[in-house]
C-alpha positions as a Markdown table, in Angstrom:
| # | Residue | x | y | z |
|---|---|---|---|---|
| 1 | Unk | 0.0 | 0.0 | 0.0 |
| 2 | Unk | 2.7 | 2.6 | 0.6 |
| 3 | Unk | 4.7 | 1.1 | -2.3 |
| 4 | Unk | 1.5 | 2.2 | -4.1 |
| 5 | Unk | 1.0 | 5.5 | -2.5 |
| 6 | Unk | 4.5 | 6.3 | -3.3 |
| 7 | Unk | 4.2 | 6.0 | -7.5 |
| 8 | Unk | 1.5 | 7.9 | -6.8 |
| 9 | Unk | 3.5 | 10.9 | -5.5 |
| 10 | Unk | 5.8 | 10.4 | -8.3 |
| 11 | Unk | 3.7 | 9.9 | -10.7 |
| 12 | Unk | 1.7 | 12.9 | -10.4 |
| 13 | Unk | 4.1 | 15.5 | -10.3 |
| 14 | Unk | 5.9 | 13.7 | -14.0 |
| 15 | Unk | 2.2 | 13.6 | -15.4 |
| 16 | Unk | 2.0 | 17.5 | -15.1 |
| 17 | Unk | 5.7 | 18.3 | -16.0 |
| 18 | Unk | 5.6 | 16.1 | -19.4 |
| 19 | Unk | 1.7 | 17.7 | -20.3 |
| 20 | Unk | 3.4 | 21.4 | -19.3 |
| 21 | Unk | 6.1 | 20.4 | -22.1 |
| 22 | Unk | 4.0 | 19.2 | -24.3 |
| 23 | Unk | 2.0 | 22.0 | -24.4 |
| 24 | Unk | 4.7 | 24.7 | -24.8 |
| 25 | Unk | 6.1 | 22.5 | -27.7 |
| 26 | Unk | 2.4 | 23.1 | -29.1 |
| 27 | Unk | 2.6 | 26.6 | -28.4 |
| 28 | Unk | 6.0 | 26.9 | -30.1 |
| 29 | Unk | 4.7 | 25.0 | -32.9 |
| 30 | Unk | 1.8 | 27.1 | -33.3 |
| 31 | Unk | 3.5 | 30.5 | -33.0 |
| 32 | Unk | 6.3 | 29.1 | -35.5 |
| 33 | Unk | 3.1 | 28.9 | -38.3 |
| 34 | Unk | 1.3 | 31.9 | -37.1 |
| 35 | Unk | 4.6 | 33.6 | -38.0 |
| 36 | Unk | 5.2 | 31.4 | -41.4 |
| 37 | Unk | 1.5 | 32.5 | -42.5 |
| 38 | Unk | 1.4 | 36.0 | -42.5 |
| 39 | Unk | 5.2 | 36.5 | -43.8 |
| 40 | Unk | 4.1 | 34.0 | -46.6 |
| 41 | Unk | 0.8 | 36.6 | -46.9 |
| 42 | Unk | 2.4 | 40.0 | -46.5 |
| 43 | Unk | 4.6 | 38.5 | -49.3 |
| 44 | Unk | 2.5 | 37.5 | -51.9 |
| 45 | Unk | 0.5 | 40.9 | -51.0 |
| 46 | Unk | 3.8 | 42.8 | -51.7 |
| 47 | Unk | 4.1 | 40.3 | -55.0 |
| 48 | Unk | 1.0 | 41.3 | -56.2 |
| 49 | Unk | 1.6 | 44.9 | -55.7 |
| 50 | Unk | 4.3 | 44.8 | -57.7 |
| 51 | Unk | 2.4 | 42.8 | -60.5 |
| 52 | Unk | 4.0 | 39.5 | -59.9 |
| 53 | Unk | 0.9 | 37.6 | -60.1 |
| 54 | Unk | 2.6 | 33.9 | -60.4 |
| 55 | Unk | 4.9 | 34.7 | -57.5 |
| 56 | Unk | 1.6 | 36.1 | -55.7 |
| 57 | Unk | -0.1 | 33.4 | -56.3 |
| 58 | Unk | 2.8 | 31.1 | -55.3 |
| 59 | Unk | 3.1 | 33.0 | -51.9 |
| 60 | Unk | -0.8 | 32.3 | -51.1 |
| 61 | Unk | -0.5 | 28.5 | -52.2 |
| 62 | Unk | 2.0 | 28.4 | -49.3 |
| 63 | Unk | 0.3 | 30.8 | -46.3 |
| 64 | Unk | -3.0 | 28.3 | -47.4 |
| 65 | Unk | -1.0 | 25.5 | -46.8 |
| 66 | Unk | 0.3 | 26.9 | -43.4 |
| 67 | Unk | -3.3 | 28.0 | -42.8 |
| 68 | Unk | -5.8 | 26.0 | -44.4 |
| 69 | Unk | -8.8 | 27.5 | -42.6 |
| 70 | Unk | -8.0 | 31.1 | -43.3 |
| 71 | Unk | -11.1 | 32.1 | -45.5 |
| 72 | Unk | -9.3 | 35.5 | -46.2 |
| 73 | Unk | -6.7 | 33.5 | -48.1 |
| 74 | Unk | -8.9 | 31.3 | -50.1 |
| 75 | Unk | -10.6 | 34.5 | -51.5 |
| 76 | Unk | -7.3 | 36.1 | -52.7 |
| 77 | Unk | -6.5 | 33.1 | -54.1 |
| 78 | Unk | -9.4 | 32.5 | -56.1 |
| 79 | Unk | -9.5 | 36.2 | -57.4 |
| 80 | Unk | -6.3 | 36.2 | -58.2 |
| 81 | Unk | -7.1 | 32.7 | -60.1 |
| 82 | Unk | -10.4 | 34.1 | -62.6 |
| 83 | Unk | -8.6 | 37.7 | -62.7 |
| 84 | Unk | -5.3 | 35.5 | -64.9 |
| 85 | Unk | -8.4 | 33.7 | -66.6 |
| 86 | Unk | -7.8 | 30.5 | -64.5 |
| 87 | Unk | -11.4 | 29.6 | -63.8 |
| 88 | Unk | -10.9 | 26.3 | -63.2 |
| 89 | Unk | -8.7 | 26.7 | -60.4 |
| 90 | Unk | -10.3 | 29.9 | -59.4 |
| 91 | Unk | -13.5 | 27.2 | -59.4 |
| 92 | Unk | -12.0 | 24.6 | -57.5 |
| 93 | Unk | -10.7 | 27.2 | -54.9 |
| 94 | Unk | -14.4 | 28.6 | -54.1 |
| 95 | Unk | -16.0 | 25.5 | -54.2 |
| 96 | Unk | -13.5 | 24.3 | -51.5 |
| 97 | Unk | -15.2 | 27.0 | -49.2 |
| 98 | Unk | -18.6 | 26.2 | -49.9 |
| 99 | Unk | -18.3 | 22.3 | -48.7 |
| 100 | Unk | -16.6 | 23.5 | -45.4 |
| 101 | Unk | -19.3 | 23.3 | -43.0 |
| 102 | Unk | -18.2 | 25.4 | -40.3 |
| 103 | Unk | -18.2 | 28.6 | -42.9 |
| 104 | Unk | -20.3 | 31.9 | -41.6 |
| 105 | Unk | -22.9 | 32.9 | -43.5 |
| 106 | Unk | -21.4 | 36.1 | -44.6 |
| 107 | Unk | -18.5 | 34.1 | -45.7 |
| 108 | Unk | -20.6 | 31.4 | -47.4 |
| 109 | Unk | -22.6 | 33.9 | -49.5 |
| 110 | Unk | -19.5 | 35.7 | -51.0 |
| 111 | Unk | -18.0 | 32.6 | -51.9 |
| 112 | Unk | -21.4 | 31.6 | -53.4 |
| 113 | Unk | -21.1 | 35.1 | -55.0 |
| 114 | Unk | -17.5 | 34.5 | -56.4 |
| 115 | Unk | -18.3 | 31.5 | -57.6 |
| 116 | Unk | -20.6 | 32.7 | -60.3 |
| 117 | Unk | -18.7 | 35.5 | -61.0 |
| 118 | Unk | -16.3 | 32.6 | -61.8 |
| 119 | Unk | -19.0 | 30.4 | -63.8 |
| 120 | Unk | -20.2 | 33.9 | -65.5 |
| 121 | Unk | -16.2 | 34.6 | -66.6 |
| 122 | Unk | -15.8 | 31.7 | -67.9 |
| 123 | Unk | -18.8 | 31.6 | -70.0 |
| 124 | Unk | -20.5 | 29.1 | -68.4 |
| 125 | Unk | -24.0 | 30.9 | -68.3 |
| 126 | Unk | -25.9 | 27.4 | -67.2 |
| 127 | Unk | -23.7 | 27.3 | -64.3 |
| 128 | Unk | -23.7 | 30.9 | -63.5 |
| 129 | Unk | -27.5 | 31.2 | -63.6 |
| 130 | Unk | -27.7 | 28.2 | -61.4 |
| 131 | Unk | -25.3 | 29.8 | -59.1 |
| 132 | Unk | -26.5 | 33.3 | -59.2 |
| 133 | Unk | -30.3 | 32.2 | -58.4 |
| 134 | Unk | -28.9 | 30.3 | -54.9 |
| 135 | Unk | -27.6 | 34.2 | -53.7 |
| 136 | Unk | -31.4 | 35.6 | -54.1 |
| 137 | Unk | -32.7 | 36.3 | -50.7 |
| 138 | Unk | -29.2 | 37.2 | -50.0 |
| 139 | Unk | -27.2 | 40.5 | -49.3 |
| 140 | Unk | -26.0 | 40.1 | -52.7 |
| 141 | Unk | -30.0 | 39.7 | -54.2 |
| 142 | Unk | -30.0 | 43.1 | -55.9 |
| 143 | Unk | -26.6 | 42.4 | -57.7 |
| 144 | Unk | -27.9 | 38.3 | -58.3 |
| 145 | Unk | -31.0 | 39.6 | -59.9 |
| 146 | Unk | -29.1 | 41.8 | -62.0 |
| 147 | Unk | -26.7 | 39.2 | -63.5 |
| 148 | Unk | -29.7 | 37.1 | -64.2 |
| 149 | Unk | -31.0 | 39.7 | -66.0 |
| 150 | Unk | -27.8 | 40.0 | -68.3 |
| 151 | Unk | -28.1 | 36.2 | -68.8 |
| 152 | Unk | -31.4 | 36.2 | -69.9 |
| 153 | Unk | -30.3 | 39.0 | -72.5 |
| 154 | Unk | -27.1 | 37.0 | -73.8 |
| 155 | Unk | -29.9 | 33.9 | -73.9 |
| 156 | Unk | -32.8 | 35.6 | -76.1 |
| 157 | Unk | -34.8 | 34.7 | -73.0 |
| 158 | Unk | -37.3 | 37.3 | -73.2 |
| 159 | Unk | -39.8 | 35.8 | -71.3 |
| 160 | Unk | -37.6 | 35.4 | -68.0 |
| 161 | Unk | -36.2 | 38.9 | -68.9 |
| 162 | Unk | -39.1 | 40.6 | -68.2 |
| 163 | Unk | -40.3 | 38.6 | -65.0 |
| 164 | Unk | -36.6 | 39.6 | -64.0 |
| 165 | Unk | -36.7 | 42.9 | -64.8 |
| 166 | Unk | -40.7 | 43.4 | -63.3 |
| 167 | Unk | -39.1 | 41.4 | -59.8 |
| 168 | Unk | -36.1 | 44.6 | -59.7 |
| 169 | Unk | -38.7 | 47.6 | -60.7 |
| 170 | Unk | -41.2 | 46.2 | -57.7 |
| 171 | Unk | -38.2 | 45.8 | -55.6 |
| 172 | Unk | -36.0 | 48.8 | -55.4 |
| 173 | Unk | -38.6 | 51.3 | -57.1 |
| 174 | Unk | -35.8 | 51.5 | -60.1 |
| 175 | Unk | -37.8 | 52.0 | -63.5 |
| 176 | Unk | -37.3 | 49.2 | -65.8 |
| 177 | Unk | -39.7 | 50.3 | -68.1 |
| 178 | Unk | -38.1 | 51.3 | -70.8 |
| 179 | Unk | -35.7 | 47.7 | -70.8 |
| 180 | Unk | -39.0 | 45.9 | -70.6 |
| 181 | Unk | -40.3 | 47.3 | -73.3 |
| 182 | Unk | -37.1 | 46.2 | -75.6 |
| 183 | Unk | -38.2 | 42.8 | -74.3 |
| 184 | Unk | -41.2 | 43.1 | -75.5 |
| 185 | Unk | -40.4 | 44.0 | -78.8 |
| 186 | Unk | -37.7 | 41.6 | -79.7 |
| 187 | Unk | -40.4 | 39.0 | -79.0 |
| 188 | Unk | -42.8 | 41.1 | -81.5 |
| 189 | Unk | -39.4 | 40.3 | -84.0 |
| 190 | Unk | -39.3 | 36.4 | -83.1 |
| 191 | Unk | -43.2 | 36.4 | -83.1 |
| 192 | Unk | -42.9 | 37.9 | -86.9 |
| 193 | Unk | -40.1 | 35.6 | -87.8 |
| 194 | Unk | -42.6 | 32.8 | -86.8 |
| 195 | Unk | -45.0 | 33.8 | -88.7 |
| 196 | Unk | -47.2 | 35.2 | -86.3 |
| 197 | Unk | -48.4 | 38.6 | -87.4 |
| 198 | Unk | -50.9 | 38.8 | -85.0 |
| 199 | Unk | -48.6 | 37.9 | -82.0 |
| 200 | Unk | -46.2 | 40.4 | -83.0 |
| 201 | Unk | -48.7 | 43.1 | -82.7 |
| 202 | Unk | -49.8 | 41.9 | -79.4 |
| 203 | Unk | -46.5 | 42.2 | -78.3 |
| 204 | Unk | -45.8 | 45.9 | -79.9 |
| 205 | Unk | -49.2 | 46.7 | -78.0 |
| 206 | Unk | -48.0 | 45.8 | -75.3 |
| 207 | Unk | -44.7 | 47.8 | -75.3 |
| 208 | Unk | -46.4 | 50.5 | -76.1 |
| 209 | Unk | -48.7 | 50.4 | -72.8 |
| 210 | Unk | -45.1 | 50.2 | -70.5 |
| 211 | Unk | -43.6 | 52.7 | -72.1 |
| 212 | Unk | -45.4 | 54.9 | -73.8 |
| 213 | Unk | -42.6 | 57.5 | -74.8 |
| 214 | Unk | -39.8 | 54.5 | -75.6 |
| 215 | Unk | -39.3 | 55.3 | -79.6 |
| 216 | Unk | -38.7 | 51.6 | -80.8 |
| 217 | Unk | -42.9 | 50.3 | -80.1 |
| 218 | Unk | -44.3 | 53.4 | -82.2 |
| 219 | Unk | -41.3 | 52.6 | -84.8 |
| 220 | Unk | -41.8 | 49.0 | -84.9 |
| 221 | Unk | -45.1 | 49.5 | -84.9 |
| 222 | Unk | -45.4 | 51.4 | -88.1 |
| 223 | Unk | -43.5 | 49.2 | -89.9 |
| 224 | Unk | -46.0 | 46.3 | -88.9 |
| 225 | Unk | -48.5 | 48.5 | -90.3 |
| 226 | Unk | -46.6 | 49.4 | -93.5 |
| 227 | Unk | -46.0 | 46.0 | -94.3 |
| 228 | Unk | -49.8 | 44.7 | -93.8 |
| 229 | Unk | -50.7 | 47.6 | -95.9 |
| 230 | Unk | -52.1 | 49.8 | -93.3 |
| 231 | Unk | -50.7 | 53.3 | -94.7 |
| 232 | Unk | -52.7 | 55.4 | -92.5 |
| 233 | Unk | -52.1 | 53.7 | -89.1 |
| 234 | Unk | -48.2 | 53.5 | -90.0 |
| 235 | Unk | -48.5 | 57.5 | -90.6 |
| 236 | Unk | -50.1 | 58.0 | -86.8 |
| 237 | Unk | -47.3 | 55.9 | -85.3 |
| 238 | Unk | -44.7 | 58.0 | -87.2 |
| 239 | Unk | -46.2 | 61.1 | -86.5 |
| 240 | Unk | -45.9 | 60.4 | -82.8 |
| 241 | Unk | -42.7 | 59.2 | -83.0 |
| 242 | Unk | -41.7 | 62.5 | -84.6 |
| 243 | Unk | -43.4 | 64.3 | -81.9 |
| 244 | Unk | -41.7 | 62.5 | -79.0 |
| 245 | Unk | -38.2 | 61.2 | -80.1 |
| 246 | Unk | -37.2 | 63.8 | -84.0 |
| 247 | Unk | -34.0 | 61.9 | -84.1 |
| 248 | Unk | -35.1 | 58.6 | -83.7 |
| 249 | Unk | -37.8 | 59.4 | -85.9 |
| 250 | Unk | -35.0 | 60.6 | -88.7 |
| 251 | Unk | -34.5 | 56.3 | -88.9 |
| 252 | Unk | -38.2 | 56.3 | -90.6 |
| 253 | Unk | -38.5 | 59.3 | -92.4 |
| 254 | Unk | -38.2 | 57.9 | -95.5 |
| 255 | Unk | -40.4 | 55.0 | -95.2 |
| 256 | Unk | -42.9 | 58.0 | -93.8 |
| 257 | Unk | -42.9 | 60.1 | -96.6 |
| 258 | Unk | -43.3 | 57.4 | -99.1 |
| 259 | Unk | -46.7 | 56.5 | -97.0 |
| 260 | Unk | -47.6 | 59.9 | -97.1 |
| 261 | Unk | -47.3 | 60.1 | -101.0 |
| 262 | Unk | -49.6 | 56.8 | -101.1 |
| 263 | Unk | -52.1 | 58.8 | -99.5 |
| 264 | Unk | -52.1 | 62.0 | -101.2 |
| 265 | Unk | -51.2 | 63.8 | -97.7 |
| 266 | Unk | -47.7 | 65.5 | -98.8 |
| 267 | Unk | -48.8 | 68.5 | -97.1 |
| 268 | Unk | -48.9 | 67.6 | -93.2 |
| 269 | Unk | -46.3 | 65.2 | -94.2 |
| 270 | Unk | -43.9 | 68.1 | -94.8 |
| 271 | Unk | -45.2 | 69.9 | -91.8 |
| 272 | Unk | -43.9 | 66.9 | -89.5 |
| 273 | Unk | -40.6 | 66.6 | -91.5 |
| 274 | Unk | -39.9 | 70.3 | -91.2 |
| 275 | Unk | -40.6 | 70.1 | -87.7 |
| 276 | Unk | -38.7 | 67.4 | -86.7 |
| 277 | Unk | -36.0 | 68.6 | -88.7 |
| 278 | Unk | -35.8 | 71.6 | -86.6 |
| 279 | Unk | -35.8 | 69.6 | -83.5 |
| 280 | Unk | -32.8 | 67.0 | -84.8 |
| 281 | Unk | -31.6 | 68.6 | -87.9 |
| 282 | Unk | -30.2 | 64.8 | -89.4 |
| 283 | Unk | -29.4 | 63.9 | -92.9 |
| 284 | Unk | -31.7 | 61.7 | -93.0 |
| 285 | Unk | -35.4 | 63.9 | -92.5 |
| 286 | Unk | -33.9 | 65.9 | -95.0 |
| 287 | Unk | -33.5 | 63.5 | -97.5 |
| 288 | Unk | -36.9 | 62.7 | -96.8 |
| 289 | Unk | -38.1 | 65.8 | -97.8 |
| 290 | Unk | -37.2 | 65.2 | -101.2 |
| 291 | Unk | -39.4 | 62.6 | -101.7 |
| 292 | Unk | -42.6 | 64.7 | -101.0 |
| 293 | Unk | -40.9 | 67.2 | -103.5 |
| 294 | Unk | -40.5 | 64.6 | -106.3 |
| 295 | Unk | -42.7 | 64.3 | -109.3 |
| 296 | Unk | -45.8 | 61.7 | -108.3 |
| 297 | Unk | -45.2 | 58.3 | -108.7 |
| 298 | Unk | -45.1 | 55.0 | -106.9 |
| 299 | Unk | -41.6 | 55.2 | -105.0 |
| 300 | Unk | -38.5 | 58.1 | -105.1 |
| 301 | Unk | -35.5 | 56.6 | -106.7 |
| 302 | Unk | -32.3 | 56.4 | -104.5 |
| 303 | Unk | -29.7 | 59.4 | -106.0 |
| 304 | Unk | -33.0 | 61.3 | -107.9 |
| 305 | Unk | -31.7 | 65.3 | -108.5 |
| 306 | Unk | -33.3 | 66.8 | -105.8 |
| 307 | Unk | -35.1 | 70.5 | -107.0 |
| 308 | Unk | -33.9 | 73.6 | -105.9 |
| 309 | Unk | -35.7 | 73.5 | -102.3 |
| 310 | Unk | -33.6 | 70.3 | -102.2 |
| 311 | Unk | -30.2 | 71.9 | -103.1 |
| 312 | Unk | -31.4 | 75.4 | -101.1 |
| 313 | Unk | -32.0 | 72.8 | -97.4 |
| 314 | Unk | -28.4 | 71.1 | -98.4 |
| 315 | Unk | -26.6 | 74.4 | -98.6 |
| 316 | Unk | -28.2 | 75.5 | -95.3 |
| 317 | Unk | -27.5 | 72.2 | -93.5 |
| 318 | Unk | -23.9 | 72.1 | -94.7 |
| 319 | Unk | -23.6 | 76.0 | -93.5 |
| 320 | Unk | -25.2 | 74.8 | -89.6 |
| 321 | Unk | -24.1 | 71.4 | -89.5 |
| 322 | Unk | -20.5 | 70.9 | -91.5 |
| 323 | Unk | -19.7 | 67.4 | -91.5 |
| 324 | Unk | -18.2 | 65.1 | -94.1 |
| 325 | Unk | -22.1 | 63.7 | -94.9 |
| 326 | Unk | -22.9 | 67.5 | -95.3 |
| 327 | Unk | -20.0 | 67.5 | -97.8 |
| 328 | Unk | -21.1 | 64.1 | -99.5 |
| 329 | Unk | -24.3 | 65.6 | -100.4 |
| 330 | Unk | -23.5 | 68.9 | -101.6 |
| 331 | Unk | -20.4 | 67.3 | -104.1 |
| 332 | Unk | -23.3 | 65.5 | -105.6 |
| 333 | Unk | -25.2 | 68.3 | -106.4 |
| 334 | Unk | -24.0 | 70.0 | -109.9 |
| 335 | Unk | -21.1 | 73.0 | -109.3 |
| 336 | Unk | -23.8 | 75.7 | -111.0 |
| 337 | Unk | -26.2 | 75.0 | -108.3 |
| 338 | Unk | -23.6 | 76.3 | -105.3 |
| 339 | Unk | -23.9 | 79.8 | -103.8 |
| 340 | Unk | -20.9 | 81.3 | -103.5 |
| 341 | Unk | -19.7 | 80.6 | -100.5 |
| 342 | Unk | -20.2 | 76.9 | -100.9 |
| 343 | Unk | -16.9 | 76.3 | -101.4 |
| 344 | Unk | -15.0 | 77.3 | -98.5 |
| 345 | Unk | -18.1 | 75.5 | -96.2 |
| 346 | Unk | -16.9 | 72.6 | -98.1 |
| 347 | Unk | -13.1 | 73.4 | -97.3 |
| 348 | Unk | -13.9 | 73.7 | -93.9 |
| 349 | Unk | -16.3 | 71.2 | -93.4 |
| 350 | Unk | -13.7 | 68.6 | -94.7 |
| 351 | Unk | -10.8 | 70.2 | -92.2 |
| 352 | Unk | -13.4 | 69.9 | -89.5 |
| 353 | Unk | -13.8 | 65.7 | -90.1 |
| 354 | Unk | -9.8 | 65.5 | -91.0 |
| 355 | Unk | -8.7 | 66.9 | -88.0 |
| 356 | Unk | -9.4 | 64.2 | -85.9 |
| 357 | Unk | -7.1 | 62.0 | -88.3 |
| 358 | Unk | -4.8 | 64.1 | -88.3 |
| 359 | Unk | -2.4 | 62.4 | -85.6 |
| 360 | Unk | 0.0 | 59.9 | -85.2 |
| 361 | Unk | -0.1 | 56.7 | -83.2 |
| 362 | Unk | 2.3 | 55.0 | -81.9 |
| 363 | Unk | 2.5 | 51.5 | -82.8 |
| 364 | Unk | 3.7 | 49.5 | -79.6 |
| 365 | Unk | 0.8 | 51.2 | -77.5 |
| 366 | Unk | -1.5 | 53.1 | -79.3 |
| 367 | Unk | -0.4 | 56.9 | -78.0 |
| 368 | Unk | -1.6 | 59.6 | -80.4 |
| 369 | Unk | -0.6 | 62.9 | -81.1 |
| 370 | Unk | -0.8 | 65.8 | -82.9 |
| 371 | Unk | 2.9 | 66.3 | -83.8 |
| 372 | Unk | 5.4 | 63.4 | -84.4 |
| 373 | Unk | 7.7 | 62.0 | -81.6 |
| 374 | Unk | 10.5 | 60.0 | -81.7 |
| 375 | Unk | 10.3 | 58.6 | -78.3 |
| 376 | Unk | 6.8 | 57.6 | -77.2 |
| 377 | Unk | 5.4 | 60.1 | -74.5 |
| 378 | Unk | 3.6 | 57.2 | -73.2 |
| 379 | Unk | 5.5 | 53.5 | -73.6 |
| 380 | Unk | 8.8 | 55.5 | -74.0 |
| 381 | Unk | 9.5 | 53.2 | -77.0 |
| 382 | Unk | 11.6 | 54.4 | -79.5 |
| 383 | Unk | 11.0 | 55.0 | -83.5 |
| 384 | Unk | 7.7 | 53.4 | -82.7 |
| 385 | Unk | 5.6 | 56.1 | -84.4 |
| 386 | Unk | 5.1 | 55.7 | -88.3 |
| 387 | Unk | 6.0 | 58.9 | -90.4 |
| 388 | Unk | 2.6 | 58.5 | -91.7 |
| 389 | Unk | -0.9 | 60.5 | -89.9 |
| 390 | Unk | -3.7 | 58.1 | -89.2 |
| 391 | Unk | -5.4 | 59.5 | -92.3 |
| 392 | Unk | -3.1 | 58.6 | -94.7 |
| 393 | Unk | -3.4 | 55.0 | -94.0 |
């Protein structure tokens, strides 16, 4: 009994020196990574300040390796993987955080958010959709719903596009109106592609009742007219084009003074040209013109001599608007038909559109300027500029 009594007192006392030991050899242990993780960090940080991406990455391979439960790491990891275009490992890296089970929340939603980013870079768009719709509900919702929304444009999904894009106006109170009626639209296109008249005008209806100043539903809409033959409801969707968007309308102006000819209404057709004119004075409306002014018949041939209203509106536009279409259309008209200062309107209307070619670039990284250098201002290369002004390529 004593013998036993006696271990006892020994054995104690040698039980709490050896588990002291032990434990400062853990704590040394511990410390000694502690201090291998964040010098392996700071250095890859310092690496990737300097643009040393491979040795970045190399120096973050190692602190997770030291580390492996640091989330922080993972994440510079994998952005440092998709932004060298390695989405696979970049993949692999985020996916990694998601299956760890004692991830926060916070930190399980960003990598959730990285990995579609990742998918969405890689062109994956199945995969990023996928991933993108497990963040709604999430702090990143706004910004998931928004992605999806992109998808659904790169997809031709029309349908989804404008439940997505109804979900984000009734949301935040942003106005989608506008986008939606796009959506709407392009399916009036697809529906007419199909052969679906009918569908297509449900669909321009529709648009219309969204947005009722967009300029593409009363555009496309009096095309669908024009083409079923409807002259004088093509005419009112014009008009109010031209009355709510003159530049836009300036795309059919054409197509709306050939209608109006068909009709015998040449007179408020030149009102609403004129007008718009004023409003967006474009090449286009005034083209236009000429085709009320031409001698009756079915259609205005493309190049027919316009009459002298025609050359007087060309003369005026190339005076208030010099540009090198100006130009284009005033060298087509005969030399005796110019005023006299026609000419140096011209001259300077072609200086005006030249000047901007005027430059050289340099060929190594694309520097322009106005006089030639022998030493690139920006890439400090030398003889890299071409003797030769962008114009004279």
């Amino acid at each position: 009994m004593d013998f036993e009594l006696q271990w006892l007192l020994i054995g104690l006392p040698m039980a709490f020196v050896l588990g002291w030991v032990a434990s400062r050899l853990d704590q040394r242990q511990w410390r000694r990574d502690r201090r291998d993780a964040p010098r392996a960090y700071f250095e890859g940080l310092n690496l990737l300040l300097n643009e040393q991406q491979d040795k970045a990455i190399d120096a973050f391979i190692e602190a997770v390796q030291h580390d492996p439960d640091t989330t922080e790491l993972h994440f510079a990891l994998g952005n440092l993987f998709r932004r060298r275009g390695e989405f696979e490992r970049s993949v692999r890296v985020h996916q990694h955080l998601l299956s760890r089970a004692d991830l926060r929340p916070a930190d399980h939603d960003r990598a959730q958010h990285a990995l579609a980013q990742d998918f969405a870079k890689a062109g994956l768009f199945d995969r990023a959709e996928v991933a993108w719709r497990a963040l709604l509900g999430s702090a990143y919702d706004n910004e998931a719903r928004l992605a999806l929304l992109s998808l659904f444009e790169r997809s031709r999904d029309w349908a989804q596009a404008i439940t997505t894009a109804t979900e984000l106006e009734q949301r935040d109170g942003s106005s989608f109106a506008t986008r939606i009626a796009h959506y709407h639209c392009e399916q009036a296109m697809d529906a007419l592609a199909a052969g679906d008249p009918a569908g297509a005008r449900r669909c321009i209806d529709e648009a219309i009742r969204i947005a009722p100043e967009a300029p593409r539903p009363p555009l496309l809409a009096g095309q669908f007219a024009r083409d079923a033959g409807d002259d004088d409801a093509a005419l009112a969707h014009w008009a109010n084009l031209a009355a709510s968007d003159p530049a836009r309308f300036a795309l059919v102006a054409a197509d709306y003074a050939d209608a109006a000819r068909r009709l015998g209404r040449g007179d408020t057709a030149r009102d609403v040209l004129d007008r718009a004119y004023a409003q967006a004075p474009l090449l286009d409306t005034l083209r236009a013109r000429d085709h009320l002014d031409a001698s009756p018949g079915p259609e205005v041939p493309d190049g027919a001599i316009p009459t002298e209203e025609g050359v007087a509106r060309r003369l005026h536009h190339l005076a208030a608007q010099p540009s090198l279409g100006a130009a284009a259309e005033v060298l087509a008209i005969d030399t005796t038909r110019w005023h006299a200062d026609t000419r140096p309107l011209l001259h300077a209307a072609v200086q005006r559109a030249a000047a901007p070619l005027q430059r050289y670039r340099c060929a190594a990284c694309g520097f322009m300027a106005h006089h030639y250098f022998w030493q690139c201002p920006g890439c400090q290369g030398w003889d890299t500029f071409p003797p030769r002004p962008l114009e004279q390529h």
